[in-house]
mmCIF file of C-alpha atoms in Angstrom:
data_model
loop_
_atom_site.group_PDB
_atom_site.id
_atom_site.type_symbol
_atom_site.label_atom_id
_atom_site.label_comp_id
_atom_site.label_asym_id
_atom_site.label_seq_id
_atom_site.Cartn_x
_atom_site.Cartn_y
_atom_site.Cartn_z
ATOM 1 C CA UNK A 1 0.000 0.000 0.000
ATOM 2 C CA UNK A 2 1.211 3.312 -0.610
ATOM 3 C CA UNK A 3 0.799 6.572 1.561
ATOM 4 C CA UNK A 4 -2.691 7.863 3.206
ATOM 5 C CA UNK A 5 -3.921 10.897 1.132
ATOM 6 C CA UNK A 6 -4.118 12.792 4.760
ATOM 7 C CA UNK A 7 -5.213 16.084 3.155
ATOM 8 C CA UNK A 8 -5.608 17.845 6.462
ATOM 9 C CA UNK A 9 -5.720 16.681 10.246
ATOM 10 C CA UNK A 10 -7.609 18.990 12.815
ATOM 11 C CA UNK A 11 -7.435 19.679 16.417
ATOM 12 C CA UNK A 12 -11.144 19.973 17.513
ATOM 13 C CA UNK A 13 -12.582 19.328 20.822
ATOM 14 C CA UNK A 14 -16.210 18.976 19.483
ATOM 15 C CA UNK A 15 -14.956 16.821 16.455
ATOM 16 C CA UNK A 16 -17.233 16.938 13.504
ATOM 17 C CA UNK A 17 -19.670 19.488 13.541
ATOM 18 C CA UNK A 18 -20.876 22.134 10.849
ATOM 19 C CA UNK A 19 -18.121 24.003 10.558
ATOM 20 C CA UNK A 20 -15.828 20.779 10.557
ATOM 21 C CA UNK A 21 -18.362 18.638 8.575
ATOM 22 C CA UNK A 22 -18.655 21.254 5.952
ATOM 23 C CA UNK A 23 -17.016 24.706 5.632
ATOM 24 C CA UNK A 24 -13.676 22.464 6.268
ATOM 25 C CA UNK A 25 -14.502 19.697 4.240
ATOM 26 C CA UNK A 26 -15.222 21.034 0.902
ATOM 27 C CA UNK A 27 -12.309 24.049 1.235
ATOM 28 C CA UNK A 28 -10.060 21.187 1.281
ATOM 29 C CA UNK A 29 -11.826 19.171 -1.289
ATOM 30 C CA UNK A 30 -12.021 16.053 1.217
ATOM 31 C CA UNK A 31 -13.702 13.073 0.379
ATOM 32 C CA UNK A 32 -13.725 10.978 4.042
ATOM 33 C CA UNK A 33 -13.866 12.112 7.365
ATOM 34 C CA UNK A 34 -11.967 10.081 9.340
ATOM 35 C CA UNK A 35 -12.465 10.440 13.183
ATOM 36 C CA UNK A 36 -10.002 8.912 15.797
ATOM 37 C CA UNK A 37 -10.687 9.029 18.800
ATOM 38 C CA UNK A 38 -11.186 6.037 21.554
ATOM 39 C CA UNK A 39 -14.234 7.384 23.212
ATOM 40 C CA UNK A 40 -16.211 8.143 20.070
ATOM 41 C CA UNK A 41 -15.155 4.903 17.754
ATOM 42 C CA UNK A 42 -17.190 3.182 20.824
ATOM 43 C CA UNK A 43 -20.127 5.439 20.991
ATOM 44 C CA UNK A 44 -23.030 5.249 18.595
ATOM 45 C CA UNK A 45 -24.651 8.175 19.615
ATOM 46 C CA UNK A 46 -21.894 10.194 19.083
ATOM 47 C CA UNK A 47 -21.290 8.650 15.601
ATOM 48 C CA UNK A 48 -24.891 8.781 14.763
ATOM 49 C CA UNK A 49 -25.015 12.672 15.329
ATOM 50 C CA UNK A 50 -21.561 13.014 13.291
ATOM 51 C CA UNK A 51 -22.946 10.939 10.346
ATOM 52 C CA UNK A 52 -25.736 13.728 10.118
ATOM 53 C CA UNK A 53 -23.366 16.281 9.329
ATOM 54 C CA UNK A 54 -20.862 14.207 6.947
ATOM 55 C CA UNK A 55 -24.554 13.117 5.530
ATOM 56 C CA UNK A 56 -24.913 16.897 4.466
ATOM 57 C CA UNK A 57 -21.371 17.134 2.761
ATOM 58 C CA UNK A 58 -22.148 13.994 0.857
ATOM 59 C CA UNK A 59 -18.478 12.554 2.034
ATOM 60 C CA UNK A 60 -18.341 9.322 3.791
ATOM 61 C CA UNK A 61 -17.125 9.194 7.492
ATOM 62 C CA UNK A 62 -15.300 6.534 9.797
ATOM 63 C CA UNK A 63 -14.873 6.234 13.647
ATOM 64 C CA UNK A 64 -11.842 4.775 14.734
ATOM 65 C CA UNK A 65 -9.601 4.028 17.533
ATOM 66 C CA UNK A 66 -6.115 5.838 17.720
ATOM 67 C CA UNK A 67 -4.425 2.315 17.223
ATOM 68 C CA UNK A 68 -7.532 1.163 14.612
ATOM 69 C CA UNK A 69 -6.388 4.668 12.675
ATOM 70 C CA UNK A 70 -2.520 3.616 13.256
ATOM 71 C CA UNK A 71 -2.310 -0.023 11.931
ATOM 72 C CA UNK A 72 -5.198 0.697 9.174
ATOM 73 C CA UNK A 73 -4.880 4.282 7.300
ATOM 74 C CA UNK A 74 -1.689 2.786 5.051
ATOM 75 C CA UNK A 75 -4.294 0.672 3.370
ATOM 76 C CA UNK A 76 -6.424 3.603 2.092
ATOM 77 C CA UNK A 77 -7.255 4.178 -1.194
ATOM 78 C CA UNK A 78 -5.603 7.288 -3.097
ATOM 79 C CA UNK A 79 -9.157 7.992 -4.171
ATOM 80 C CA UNK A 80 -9.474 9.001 -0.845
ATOM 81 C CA UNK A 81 -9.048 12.364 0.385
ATOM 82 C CA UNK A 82 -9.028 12.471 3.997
ATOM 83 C CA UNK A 83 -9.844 14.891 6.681
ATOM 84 C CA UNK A 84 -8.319 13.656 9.890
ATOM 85 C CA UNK A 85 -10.257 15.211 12.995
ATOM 86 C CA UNK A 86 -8.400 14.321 16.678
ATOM 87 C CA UNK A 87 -10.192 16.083 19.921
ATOM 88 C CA UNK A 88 -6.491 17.026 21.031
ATOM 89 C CA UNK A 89 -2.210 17.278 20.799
ATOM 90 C CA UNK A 90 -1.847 14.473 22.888
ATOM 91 C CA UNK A 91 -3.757 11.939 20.237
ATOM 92 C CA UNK A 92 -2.069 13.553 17.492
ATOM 93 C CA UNK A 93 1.176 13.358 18.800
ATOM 94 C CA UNK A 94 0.138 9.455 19.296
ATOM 95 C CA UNK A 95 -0.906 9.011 15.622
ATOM 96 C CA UNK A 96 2.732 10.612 14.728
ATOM 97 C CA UNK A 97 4.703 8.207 16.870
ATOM 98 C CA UNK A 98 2.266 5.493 15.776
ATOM 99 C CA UNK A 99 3.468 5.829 11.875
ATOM 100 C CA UNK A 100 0.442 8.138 10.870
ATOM 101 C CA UNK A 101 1.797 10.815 8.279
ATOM 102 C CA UNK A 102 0.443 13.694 9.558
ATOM 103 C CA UNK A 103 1.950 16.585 7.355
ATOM 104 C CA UNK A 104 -0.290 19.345 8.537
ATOM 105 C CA UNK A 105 -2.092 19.822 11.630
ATOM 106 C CA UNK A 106 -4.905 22.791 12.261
ATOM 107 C CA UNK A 107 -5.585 23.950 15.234
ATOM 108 C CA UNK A 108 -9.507 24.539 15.318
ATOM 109 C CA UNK A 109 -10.801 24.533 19.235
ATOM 110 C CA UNK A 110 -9.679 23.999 22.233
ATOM 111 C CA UNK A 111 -12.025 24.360 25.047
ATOM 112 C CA UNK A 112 -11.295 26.370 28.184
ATOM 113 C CA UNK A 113 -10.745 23.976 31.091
ATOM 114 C CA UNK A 114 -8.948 24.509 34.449
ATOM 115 C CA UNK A 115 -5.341 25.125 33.976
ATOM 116 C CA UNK A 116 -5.658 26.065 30.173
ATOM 117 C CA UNK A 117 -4.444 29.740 29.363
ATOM 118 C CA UNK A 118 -6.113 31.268 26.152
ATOM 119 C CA UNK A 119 -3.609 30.891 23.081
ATOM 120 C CA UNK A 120 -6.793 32.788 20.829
ATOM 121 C CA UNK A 121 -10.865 32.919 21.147
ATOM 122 C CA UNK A 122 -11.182 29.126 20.270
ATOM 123 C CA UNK A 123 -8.080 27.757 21.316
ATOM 124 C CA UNK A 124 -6.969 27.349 24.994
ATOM 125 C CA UNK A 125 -3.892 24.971 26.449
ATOM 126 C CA UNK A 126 -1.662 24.025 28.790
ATOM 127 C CA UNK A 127 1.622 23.131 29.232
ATOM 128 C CA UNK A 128 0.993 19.431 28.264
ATOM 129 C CA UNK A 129 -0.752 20.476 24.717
ATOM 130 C CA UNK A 130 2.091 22.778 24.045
ATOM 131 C CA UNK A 131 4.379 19.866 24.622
ATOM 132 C CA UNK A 132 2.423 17.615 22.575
ATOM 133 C CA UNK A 133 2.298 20.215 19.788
ATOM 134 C CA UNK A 134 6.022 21.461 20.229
ATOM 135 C CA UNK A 135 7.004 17.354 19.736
ATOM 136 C CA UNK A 136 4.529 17.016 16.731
ATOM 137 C CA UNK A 137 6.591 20.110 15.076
ATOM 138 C CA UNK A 138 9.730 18.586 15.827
ATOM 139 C CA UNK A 139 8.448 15.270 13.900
ATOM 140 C CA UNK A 140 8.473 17.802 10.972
ATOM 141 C CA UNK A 141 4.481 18.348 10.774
ATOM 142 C CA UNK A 142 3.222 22.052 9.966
ATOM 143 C CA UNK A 143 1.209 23.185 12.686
ATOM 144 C CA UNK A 144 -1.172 26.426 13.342
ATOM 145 C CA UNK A 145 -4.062 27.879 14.469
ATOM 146 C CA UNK A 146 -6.778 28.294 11.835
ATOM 147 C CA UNK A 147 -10.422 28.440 13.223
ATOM 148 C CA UNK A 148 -11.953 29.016 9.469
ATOM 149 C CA UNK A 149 -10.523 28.308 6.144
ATOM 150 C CA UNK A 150 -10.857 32.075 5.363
ATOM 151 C CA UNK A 151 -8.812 32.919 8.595
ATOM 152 C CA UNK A 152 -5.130 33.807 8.054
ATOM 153 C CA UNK A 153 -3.154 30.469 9.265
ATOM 154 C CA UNK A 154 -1.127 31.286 12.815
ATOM 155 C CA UNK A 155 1.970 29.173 13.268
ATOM 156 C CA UNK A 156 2.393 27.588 16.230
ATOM 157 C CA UNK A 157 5.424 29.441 16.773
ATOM 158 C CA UNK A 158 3.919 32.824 16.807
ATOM 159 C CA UNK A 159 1.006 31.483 19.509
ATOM 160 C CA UNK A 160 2.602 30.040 21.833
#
């Protein structure tokens, strides 16, 4: 098998939702929405709500586990153009050490919790997401803050 077309990977705490499902989707011409995340590849509900929105776009949309999305995405098809959507750095920077090639990574929203410190309006961390994010860079992946595709792109090296 040859390389995932990964055409973007996003940082979203809400995962796929409009603006994810499809302002995102068709700016970057995706064709599969690929979520990995361990809570939500278990949780119907979740998935059921998701598949509403991917429904809309008219792509097709998968739930998997980080390890599911590590030891599977090689095999996909180069027809397919995927949009990889992660809640947060920390999964990401599993999917990099896992083999996934992650080339770009958005930063969408980050929720305010305790101990996170506002980076922009959507986007709040602490010192274990800037880690995560400072180690993903290092693995040579692009990474910035971008809430809309219309927004000018913020590397992570100017926000934090």
């Amino acid at each position: 098998m040859g390389e995932p077309n990964i055409v973007l990977t996003r940082i979203d705490n809400r995962l796929v939702h409009g603006q994810v499902g499809v302002v995102w989707t068709s700016s970057i011409g995706a064709n599969l929405l690929l979520v990995a995340n361990d809570d939500t590849a278990a949780d119907p509900l979740q998935q059921e709500l998701m598949s509403a929105t991917a429904e809309t776009s008219g792509v097709g949309i998968r739930f998997w586990t980080l390890q599911k999305t590590i030891t599977t995405i090689s095999k996909a098809s180069a027809r397919q153009k995927i949009f990889l959507v992660v809640r947060n750095p920390e999964d990401v920077l599993t999917l990099v050490k896992g083999g996934v090639p992650i080339k770009q990574l958005n930063i969408g929203n980050m929720h305010f919790s305790k101990g996170k410190t506002e980076i922009t309006k959507k986007v709040y961390m602490d010192d274990t997401d800037k880690a995560a994010l400072k180690e993903i860079a290092a693995a040579g992946v692009d990474v910035f803050v971008q809430d809309v595709p219309e927004d000018k792109k913020q590397p992570l090296e100017e926000v934090i």
